[in-house]
CSV table of C-alpha atoms and ligand atoms in Angstrom, one decimal:
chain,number,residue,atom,x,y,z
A,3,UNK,CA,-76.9,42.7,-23.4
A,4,UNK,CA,-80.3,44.6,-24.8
A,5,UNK,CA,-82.7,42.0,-23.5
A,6,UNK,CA,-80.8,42.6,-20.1
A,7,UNK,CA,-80.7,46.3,-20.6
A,8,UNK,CA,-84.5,46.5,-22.0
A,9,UNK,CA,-85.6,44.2,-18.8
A,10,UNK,CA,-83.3,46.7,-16.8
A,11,UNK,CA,-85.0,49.6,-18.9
A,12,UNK,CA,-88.7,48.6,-17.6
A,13,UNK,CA,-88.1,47.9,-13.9
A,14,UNK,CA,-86.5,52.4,-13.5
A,15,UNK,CA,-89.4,52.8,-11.8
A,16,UNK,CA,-89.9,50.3,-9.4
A,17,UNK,CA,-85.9,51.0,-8.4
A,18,UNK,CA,-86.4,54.7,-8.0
A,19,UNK,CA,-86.0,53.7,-4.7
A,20,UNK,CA,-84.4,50.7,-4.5
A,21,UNK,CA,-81.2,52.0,-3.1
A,22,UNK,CA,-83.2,53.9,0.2
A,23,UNK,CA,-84.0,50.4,0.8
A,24,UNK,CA,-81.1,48.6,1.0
A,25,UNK,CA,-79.2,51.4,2.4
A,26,UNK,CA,-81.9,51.6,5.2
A,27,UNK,CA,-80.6,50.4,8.7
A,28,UNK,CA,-83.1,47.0,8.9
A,29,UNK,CA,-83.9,45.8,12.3
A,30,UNK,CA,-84.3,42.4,11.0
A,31,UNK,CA,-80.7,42.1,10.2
A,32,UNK,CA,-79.5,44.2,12.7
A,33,UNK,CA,-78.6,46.4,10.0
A,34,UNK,CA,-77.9,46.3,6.2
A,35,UNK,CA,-79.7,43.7,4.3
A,36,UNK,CA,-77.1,40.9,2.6
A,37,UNK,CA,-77.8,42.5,-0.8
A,38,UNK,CA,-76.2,45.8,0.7
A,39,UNK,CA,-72.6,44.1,1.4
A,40,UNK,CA,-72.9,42.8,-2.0
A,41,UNK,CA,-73.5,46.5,-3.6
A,42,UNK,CA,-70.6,48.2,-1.3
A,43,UNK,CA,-68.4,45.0,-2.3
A,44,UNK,CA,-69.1,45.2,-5.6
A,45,UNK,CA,-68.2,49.2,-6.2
A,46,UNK,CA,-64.5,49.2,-7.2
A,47,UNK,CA,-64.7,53.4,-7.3
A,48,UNK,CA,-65.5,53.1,-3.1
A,49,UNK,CA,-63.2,50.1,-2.3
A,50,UNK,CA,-60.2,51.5,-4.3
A,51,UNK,CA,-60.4,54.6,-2.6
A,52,UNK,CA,-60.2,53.1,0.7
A,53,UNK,CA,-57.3,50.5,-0.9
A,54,UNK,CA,-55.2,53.5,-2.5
A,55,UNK,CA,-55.5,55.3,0.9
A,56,UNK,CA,-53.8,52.1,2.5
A,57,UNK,CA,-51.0,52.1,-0.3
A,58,UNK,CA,-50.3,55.7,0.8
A,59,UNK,CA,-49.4,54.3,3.9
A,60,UNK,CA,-47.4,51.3,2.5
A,61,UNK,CA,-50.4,49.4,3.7
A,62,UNK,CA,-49.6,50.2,7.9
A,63,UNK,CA,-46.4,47.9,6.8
A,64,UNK,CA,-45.7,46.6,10.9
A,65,UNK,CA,-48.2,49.2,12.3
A,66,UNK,CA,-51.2,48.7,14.7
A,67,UNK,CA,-54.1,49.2,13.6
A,68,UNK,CA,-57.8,49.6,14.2
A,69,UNK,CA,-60.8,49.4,12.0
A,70,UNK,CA,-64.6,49.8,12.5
A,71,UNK,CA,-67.4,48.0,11.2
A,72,UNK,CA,-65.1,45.7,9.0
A,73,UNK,CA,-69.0,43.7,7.5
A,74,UNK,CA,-67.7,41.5,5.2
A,75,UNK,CA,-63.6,42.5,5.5
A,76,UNK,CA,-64.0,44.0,1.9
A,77,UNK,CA,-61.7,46.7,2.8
A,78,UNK,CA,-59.6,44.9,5.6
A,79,UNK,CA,-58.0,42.5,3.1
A,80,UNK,CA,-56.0,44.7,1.8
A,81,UNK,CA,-53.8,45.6,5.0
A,82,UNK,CA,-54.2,42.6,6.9
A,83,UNK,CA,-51.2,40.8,5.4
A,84,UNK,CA,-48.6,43.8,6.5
A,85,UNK,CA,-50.0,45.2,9.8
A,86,UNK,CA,-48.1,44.0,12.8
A,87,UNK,CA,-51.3,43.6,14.8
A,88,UNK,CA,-55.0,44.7,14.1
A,89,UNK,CA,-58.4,45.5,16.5
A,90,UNK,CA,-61.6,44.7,13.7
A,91,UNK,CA,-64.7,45.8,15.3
A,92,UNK,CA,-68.2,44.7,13.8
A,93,UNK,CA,-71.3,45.0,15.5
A,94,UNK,CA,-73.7,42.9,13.1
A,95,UNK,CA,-73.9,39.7,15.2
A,96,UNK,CA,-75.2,38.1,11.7
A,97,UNK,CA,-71.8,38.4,10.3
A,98,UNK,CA,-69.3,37.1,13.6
A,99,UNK,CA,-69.1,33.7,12.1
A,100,UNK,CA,-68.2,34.7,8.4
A,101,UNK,CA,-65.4,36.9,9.9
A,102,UNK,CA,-64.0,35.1,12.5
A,103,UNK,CA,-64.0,31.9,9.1
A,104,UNK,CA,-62.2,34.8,7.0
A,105,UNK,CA,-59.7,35.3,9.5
A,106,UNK,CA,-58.9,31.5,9.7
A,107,UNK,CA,-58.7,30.6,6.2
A,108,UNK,CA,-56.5,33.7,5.9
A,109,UNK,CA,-54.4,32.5,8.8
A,110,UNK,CA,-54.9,36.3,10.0
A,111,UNK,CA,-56.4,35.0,13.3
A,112,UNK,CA,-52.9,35.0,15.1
A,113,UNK,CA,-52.7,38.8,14.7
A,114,UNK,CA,-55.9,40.0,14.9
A,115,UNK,CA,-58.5,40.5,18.1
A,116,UNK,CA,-62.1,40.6,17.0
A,117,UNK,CA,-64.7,42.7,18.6
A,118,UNK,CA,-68.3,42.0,18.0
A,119,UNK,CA,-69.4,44.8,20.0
A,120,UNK,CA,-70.6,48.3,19.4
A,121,UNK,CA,-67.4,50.6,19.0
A,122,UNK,CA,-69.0,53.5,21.1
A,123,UNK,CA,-68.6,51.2,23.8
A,124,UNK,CA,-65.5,49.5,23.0
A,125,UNK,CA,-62.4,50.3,25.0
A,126,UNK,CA,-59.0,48.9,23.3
A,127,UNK,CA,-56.6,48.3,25.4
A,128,UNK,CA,-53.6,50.2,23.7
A,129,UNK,CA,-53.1,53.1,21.4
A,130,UNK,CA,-52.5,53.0,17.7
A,131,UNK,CA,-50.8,54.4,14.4
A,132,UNK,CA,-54.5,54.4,12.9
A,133,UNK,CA,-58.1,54.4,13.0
A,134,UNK,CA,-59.8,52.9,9.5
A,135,UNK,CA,-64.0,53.0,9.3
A,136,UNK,CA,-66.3,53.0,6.6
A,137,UNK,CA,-69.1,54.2,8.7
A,138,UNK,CA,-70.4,56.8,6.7
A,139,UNK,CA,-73.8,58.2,4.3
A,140,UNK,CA,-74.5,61.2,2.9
A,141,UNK,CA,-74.0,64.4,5.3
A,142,UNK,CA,-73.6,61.5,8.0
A,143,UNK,CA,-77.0,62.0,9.0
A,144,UNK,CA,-78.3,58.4,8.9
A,145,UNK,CA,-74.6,56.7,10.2
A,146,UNK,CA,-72.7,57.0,13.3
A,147,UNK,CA,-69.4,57.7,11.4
A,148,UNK,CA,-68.6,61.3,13.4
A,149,UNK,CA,-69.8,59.4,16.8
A,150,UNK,CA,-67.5,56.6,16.3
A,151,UNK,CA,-64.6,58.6,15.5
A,152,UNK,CA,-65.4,60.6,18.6
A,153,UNK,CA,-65.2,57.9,20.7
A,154,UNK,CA,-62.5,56.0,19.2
A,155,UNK,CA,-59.9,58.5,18.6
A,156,UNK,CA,-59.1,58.8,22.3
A,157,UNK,CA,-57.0,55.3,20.9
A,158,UNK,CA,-54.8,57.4,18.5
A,159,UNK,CA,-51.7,57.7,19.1
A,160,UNK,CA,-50.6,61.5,19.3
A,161,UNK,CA,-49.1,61.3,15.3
A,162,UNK,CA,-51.9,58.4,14.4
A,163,UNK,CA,-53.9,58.8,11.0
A,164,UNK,CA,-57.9,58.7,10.9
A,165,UNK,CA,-59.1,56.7,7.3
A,166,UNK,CA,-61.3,58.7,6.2
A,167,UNK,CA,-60.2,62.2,7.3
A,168,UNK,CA,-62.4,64.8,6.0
A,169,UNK,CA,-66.2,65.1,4.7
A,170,UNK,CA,-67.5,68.3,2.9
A,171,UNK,CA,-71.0,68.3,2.9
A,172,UNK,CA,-73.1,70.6,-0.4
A,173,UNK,CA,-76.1,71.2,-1.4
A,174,UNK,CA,-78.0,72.4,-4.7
A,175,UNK,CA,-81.9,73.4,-4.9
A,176,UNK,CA,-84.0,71.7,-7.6
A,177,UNK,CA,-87.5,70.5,-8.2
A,178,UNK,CA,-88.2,66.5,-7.7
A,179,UNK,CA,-90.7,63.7,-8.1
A,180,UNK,CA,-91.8,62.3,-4.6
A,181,UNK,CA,-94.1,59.2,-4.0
A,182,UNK,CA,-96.3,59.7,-0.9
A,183,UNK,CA,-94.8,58.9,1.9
A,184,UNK,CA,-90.5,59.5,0.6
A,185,UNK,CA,-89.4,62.2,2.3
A,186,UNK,CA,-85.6,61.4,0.5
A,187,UNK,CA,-84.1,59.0,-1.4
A,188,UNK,CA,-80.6,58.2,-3.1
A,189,UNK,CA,-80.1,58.5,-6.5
A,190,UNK,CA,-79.4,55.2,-8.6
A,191,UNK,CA,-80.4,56.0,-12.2
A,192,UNK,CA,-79.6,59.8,-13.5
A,193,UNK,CA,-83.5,59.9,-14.9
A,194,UNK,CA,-84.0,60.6,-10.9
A,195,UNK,CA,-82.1,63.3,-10.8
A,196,UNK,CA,-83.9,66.5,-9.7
A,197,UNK,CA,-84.1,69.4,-12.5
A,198,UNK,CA,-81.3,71.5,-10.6
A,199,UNK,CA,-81.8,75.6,-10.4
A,200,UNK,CA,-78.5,76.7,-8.3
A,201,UNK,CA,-75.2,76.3,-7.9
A,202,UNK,CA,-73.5,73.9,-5.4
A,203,UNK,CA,-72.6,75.6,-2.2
A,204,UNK,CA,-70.8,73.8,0.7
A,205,UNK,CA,-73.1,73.3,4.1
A,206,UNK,CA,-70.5,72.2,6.2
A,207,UNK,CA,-67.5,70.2,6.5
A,208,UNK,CA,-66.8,67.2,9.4
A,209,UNK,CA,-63.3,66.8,10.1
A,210,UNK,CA,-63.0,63.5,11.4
A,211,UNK,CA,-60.3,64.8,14.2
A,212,UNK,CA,-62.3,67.4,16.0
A,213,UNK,CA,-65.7,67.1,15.3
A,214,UNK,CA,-68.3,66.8,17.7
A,215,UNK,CA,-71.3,65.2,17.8
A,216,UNK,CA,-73.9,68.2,17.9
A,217,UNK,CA,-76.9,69.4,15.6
A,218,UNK,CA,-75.7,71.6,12.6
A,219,UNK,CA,-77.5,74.8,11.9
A,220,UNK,CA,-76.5,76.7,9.1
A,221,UNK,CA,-78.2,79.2,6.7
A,222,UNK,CA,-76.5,78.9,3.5
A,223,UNK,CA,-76.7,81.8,0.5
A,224,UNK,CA,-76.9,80.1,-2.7
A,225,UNK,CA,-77.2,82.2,-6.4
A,226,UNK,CA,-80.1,80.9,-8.8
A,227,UNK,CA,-79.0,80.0,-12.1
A,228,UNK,CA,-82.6,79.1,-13.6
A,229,UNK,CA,-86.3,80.5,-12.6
A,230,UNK,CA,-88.6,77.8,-11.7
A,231,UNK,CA,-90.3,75.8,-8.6
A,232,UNK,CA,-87.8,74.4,-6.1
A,233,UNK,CA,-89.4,71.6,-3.9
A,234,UNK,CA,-85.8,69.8,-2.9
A,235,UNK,CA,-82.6,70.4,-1.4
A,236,UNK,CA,-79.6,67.7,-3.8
A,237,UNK,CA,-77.0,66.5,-1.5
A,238,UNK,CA,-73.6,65.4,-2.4
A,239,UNK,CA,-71.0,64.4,0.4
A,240,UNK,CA,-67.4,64.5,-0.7
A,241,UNK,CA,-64.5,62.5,1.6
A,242,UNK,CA,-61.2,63.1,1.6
A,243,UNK,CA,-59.7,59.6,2.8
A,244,UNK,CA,-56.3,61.0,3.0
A,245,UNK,CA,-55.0,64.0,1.5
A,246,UNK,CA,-54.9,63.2,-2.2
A,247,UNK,CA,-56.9,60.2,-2.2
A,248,UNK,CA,-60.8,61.3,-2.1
A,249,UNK,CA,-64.0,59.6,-3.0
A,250,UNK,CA,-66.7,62.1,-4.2
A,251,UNK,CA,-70.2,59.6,-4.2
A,252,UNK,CA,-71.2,56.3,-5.8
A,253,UNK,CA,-74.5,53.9,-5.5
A,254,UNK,CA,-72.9,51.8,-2.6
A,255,UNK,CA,-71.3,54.8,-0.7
A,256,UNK,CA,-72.8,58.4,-0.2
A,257,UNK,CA,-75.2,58.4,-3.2
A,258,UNK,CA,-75.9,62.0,-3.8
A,259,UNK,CA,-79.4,62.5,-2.4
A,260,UNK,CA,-82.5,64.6,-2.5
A,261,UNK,CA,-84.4,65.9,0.5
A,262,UNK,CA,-87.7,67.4,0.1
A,263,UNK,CA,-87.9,71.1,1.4
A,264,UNK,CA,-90.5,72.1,4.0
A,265,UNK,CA,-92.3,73.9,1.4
A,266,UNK,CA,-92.2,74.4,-2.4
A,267,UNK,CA,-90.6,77.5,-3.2
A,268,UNK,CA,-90.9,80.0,-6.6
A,269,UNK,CA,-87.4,81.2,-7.6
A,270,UNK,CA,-86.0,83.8,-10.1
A,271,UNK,CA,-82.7,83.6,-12.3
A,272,UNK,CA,-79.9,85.4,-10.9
A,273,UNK,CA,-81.3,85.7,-7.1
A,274,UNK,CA,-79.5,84.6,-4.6
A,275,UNK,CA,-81.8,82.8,-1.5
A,276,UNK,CA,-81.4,82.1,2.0
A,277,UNK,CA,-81.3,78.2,2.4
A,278,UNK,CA,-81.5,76.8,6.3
A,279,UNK,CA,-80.4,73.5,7.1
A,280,UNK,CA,-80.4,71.4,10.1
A,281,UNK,CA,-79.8,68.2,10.8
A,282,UNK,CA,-78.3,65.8,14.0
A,283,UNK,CA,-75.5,63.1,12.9
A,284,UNK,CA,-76.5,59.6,13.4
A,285,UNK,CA,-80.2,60.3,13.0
A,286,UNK,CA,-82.6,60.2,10.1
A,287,UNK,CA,-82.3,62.3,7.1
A,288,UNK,CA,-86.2,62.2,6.6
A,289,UNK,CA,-85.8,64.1,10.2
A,290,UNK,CA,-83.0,66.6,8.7
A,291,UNK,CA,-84.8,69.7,8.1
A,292,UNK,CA,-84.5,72.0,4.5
A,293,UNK,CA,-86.2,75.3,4.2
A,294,UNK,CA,-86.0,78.8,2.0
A,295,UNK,CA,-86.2,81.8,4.2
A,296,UNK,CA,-88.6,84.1,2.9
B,30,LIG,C1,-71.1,50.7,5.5
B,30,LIG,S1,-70.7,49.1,6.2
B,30,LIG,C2,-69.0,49.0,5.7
B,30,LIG,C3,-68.5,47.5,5.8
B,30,LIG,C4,-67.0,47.4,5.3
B,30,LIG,N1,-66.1,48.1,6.1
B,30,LIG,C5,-66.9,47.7,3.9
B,30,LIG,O1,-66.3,48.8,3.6
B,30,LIG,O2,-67.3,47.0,3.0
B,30,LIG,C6,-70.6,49.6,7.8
B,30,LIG,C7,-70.4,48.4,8.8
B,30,LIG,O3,-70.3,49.0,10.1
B,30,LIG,C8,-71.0,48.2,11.0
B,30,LIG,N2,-71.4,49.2,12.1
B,30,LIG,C9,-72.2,50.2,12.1
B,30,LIG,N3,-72.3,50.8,13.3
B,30,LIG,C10,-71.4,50.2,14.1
B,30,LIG,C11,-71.0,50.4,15.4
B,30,LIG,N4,-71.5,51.3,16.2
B,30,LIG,N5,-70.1,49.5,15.9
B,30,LIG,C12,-69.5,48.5,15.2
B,30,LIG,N6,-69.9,48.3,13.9
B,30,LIG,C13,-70.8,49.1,13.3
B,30,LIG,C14,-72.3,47.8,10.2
B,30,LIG,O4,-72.8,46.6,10.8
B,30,LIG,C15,-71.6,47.5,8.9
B,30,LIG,O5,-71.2,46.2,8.8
């Protein structure tokens, strides 16, 4: 274990940003790298939240069901042995033939129609009792989770269930470390942490049912606890799956993250500042923008 750990131990820097990588959609693979599905299979904390939401539901036991961007059916295991019939939609053409394997070895084929196809274009031909997708990053600014949704739940039936439900979106001001060039990254080692100032206040908060896709503007007051330099905005995105189950931000899923503020900002103990956000879902978060109103 310590010559793993020291090797570990001399590459922090080089995997500072490691994670903004891998989580970065790559043309090349018409998406997420390989390693990607290995770190989101791999993250118990993000898989059992999704698996304990499905228990709430006695695993849609005889119930039709849809779910979004199934990548390598690391959540869709779980309720494909009980559901009655299922619609698995996946739009990474380099991963049709591992599913459509899955689905045979299971003997899940039978009961399941597989859409390789974009779900904001994807009609289904009947309603159903719910709507899973793991389509999300942090403040939904990079993924199409809140478009998808959108689109799809014109399929819910009128007492269906969305999994995930709810995201709360917060922020904290602090002072960071940026390499030319990194507007944000995700953090995967706490020594990348920014040195925090503020308290956490809440930005916004999606709920999967309703929202729209439209640009968020807010101005958000937020009280100092420390005097110092603030040069970042630290982002945490917290879901509620369903009510009861929640999953607050891990390496694979929602990493909190830091944004680099327009401008560097001197800050006093005990003030309380003006923070304006805005941002457009589905976009970029190096285009998200994070400034102190003077
Ligand atoms: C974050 S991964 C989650 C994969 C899997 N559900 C899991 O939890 O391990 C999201 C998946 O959704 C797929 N995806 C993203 N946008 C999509 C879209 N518009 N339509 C269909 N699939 C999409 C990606 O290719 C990727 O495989």
């Amino acid at each position: 274990m310590s010559k793993f750990l020291s090797k570990i131990v001399t590459q922090y820097p080089e995997l500072k940003y490691a994670l903004l990588e891998a989580q970065t959609f790559d043309p090349q693979y018409f998406g997420f790298p390989e390693v990607y599905y290995k770190i989101m299979e791999t993250d118990s904390v993000r898989v059992n939240s999704f698996r304990d939401s499905f228990l709430k539901y006695k695993n849609f036991k005889n119930k039709v069901v849809c779910e979004v961007g199934v990548g390598t059916l690391a959540l869709s295991r779980f309720f494909l042995p009980h559901v009655k019939k299922a619609y698995l939609i996946e739009s990474n053409p380099k991963l049709i033939k591992f599913i459509q394997k899955e689905l045979k070895k299971n003997g899940w084929e039978k009961k399941v129609v597989f859409i390789a196809a974009d779900a904001m274009t994807v009609q289904l031909p009947e309603k159903v009792d719910f709507i899973i997708g793991e389509n999300m990053s942090i403040f939904c600014a990079n993924e199409h989770q809140v478009q998808i949704f959108q689109h799809l739940r014109q399929f819910l039936k009128p007492k269906g269930k969305l999994i995930p439900e709810k995201i709360i979106n917060l922020v904290q001001l602090g002072k960071a470390t940026f390499s030319k060039n990194i507007k944000h990254y995700p953090i995967m080692f706490s020594r990348h942490l920014p040195t925090v100032m503020t308290i956490q206040k809440e930005v916004n908060t999606i709920d999967l049912y309703k929202t729209k896709d439209k640009p968020v503007a807010k101005t958000v007051r937020v009280k100092t606890l420390l005097s110092g330099k603030v040069n970042c905005v630290y982002l945490n995105s917290w879901v509620q799956c369903v009510e009861g189950v929640n999953f607050t931000g891990t390496d694979s899923l929602m990493p909190p993250t830091i944004v680099k503020l327009k401008k560097a900002v001197n800050v006093v103990a005990g003030e309380t500042i003006q923070l304006k956000v805005k941002f457009s879902y589905g976009t970029s978060l190096d285009e998200a923008l994070f400034w102190i109103e003077q």
